[in-house]
mmCIF file of C-alpha atoms in Angstrom:
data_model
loop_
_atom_site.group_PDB
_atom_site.id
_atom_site.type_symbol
_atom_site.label_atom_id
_atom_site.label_comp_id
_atom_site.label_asym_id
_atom_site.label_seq_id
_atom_site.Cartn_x
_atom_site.Cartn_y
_atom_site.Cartn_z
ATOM 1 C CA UNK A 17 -4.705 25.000 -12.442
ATOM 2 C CA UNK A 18 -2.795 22.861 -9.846
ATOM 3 C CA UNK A 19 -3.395 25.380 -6.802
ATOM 4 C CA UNK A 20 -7.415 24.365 -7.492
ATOM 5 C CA UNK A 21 -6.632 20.902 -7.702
ATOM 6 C CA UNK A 22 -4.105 20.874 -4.463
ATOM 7 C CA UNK A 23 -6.769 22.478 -2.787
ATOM 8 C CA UNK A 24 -9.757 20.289 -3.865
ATOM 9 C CA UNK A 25 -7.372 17.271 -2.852
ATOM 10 C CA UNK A 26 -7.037 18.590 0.526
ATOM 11 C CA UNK A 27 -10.367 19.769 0.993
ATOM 12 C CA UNK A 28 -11.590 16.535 -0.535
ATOM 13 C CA UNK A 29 -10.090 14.056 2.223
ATOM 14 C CA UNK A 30 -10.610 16.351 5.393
ATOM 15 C CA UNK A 31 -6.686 16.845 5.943
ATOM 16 C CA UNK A 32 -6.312 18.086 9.353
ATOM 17 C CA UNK A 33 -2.207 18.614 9.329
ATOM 18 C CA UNK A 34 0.078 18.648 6.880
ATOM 19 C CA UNK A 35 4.101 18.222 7.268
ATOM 20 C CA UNK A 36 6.494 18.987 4.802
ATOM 21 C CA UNK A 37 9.521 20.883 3.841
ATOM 22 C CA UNK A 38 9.535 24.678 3.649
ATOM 23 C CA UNK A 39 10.249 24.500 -0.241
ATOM 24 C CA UNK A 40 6.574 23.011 -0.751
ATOM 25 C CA UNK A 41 5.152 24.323 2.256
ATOM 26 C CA UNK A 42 5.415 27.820 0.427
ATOM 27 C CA UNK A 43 4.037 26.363 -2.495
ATOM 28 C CA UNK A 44 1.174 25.172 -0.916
ATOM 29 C CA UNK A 45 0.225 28.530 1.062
ATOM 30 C CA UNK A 46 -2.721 29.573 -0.821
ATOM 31 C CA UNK A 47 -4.378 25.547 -1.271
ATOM 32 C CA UNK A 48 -3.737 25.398 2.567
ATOM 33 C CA UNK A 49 -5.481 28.279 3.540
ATOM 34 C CA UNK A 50 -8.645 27.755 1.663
ATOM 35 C CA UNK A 51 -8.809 24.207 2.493
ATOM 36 C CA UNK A 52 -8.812 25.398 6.231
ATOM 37 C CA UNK A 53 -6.414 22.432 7.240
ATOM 38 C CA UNK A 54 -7.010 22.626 10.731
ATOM 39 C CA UNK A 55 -3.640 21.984 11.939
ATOM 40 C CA UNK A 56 -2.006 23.618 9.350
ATOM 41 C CA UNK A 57 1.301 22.881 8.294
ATOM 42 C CA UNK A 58 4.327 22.185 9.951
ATOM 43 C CA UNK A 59 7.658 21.982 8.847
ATOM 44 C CA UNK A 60 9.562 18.351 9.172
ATOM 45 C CA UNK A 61 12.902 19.805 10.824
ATOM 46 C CA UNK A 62 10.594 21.511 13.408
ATOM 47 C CA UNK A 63 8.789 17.753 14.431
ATOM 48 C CA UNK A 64 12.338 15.935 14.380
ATOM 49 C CA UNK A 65 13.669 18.380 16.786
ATOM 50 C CA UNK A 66 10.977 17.757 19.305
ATOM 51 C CA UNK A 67 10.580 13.823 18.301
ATOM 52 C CA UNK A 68 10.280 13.175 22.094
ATOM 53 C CA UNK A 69 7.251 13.824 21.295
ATOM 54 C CA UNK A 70 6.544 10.912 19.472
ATOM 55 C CA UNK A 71 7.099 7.395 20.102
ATOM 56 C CA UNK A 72 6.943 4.668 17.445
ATOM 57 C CA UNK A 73 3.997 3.185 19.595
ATOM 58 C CA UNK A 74 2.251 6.185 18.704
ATOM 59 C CA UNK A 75 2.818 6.124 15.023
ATOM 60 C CA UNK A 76 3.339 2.550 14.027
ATOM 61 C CA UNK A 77 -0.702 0.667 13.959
ATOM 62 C CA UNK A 78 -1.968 -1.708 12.149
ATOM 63 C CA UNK A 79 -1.323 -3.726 8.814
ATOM 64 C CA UNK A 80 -4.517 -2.727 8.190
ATOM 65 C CA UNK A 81 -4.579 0.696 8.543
ATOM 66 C CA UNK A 82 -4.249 3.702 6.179
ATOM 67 C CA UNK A 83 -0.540 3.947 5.143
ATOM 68 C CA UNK A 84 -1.363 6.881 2.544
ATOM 69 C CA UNK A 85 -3.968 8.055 0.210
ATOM 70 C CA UNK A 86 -3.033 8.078 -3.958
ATOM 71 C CA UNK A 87 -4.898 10.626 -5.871
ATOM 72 C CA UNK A 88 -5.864 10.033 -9.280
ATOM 73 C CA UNK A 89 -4.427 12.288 -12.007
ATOM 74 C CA UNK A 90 -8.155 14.169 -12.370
ATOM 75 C CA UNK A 91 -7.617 13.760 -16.510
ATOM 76 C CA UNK A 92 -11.457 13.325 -16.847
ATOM 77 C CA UNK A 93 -12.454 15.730 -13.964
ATOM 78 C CA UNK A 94 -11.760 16.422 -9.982
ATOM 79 C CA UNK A 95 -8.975 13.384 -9.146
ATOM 80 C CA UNK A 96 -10.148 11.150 -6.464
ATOM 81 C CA UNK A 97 -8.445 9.897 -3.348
ATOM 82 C CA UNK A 98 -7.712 6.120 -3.304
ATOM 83 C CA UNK A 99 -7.258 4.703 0.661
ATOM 84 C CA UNK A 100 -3.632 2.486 0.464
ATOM 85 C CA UNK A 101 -3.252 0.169 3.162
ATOM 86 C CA UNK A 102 0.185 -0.739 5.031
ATOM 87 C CA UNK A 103 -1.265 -4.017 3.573
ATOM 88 C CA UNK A 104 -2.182 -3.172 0.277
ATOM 89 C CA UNK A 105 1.802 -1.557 -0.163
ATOM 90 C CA UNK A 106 3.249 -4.574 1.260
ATOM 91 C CA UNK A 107 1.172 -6.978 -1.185
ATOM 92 C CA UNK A 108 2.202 -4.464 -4.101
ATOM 93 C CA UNK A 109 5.878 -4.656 -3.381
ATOM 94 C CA UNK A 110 6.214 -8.293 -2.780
ATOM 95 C CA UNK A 111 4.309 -8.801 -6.192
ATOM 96 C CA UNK A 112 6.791 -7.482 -8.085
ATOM 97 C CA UNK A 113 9.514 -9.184 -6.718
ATOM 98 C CA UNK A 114 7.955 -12.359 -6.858
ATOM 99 C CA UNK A 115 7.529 -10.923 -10.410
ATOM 100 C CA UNK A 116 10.903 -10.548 -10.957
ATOM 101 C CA UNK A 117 12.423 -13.216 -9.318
ATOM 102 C CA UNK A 118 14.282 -10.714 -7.208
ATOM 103 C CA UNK A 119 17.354 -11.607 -5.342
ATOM 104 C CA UNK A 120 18.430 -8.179 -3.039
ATOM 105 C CA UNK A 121 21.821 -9.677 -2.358
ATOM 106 C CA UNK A 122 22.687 -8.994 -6.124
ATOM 107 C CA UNK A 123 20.321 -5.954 -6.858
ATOM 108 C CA UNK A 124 20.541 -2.046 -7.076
ATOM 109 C CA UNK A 125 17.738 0.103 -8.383
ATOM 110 C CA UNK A 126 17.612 3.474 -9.852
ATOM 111 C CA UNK A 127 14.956 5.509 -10.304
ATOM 112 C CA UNK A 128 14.387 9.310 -11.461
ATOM 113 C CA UNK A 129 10.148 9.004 -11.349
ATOM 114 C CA UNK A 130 8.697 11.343 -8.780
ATOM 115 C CA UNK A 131 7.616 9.782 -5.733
ATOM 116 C CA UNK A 132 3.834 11.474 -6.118
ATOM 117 C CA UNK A 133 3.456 8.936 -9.158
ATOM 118 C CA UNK A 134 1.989 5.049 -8.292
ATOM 119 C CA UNK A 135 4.588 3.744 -10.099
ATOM 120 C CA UNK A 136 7.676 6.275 -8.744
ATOM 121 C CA UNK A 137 5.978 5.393 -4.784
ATOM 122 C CA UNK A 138 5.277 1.670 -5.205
ATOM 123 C CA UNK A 139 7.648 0.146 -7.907
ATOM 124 C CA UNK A 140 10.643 2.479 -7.423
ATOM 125 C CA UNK A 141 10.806 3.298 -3.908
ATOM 126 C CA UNK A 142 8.870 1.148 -1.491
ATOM 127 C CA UNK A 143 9.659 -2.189 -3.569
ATOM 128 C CA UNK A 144 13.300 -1.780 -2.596
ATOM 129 C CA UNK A 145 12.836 -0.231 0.931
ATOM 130 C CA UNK A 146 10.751 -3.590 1.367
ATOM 131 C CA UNK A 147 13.302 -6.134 -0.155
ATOM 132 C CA UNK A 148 16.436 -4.270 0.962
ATOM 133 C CA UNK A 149 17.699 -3.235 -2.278
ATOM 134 C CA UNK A 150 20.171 -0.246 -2.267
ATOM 135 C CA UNK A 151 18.118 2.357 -4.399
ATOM 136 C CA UNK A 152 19.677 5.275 -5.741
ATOM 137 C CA UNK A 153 17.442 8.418 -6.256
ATOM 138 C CA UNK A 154 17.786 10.997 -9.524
ATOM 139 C CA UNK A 155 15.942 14.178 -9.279
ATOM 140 C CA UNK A 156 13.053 13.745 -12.055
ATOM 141 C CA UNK A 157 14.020 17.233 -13.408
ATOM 142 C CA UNK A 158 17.581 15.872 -14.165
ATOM 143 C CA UNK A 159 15.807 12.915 -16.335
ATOM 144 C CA UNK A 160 13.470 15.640 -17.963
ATOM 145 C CA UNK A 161 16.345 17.750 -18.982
ATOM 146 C CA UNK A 162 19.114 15.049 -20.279
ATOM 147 C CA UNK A 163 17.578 11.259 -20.266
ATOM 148 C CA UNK A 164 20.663 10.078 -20.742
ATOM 149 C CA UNK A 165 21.754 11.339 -16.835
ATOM 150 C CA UNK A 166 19.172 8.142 -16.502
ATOM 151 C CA UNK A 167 21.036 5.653 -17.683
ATOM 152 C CA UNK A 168 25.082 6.545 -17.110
ATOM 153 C CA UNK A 169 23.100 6.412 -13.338
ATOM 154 C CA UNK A 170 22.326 2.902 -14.317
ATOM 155 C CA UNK A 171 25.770 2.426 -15.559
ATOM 156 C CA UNK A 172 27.760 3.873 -12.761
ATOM 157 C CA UNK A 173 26.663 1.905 -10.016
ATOM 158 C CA UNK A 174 25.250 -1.487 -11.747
ATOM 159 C CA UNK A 175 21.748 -1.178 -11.371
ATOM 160 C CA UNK A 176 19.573 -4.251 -12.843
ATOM 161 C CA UNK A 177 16.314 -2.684 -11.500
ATOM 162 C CA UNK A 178 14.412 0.559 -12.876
ATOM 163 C CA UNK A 179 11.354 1.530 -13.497
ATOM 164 C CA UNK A 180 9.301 3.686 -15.759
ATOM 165 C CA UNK A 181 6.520 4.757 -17.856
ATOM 166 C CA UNK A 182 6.921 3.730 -21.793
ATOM 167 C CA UNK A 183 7.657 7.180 -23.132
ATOM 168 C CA UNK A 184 10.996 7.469 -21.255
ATOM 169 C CA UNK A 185 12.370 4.067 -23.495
#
């Protein structure tokens, strides 16, 4: 069940405070409270109003340092928590457009894979944030219910970059 596994995730890594949107934050009542996040969850329009309180000092560290953690998908039991480096997702991104001879000048990228996914964070959304690629965003559910909203996306605005798993070719 996914509330076990949200909570064992959160339990799992020690997450002191979580902030998020008030569609998942109701989601994630129940895994929040028995995780005992310390901090507990706090809605992202409530930080941006009071962003005086943070400065990019504050925020921005090293290259070095934990950008996020990606949990495996638990298919053979609990999933685990892999440590991602700003480094790490920089290295990643540049990668594949080494790989594909990228030129962001003459690229757009589309992409409908949810960004919880390895392959809908790295390939589809930090690889353009990181070349400076215009990306253009489909709600997964929209792919799930008509594939074909996929690629008239494509169409429409010209993309020559997208990514995802086999099963959606």
């Amino acid at each position: 069940e996914w509330k076990t596994q949200t909570f064992h995730n959160l339990a799992h890594v020690g997450v002191k405070l979580v902030i998020t949107n008030s569609a998942i934050n109701k989601v994630l009542g129940e895994p929040l409270h028995l995780a005992k996040v310390r901090l507990g969850s706090h809605l992202i329009q409530e930080i941006l109003k009071t962003s005086e309180l943070f400065r990019p000092e504050d925020v921005i560290g090293s290259i070095n340092e934990v950008a996020f953690l990606q949990f495996s998908s638990g298919t053979t039991g609990h999933s685990k928590a892999v440590t991602i480096t700003h480094k790490n997702a920089l290295a990643n991104a540049d990668a594949i457009m080494r790989g594909l001879n990228h030129d962001p000048k003459s690229s757009r990228a589309v992409s409908w894979l949810p960004l919880y996914h390895d392959m809908g964070l790295i390939g589809a959304f930090i690889t353009p944030i990181f070349s400076s690629t215009p990306l253009y965003i489909m709600n997964p559910e929209h792919f799930i219910a008509e594939p074909m909203n996929w690629l008239k996306l494509i169409s429409k605005v010209r993309a020559n970059i997208t990514v995802a798993p086999n099963f959606a070719y």
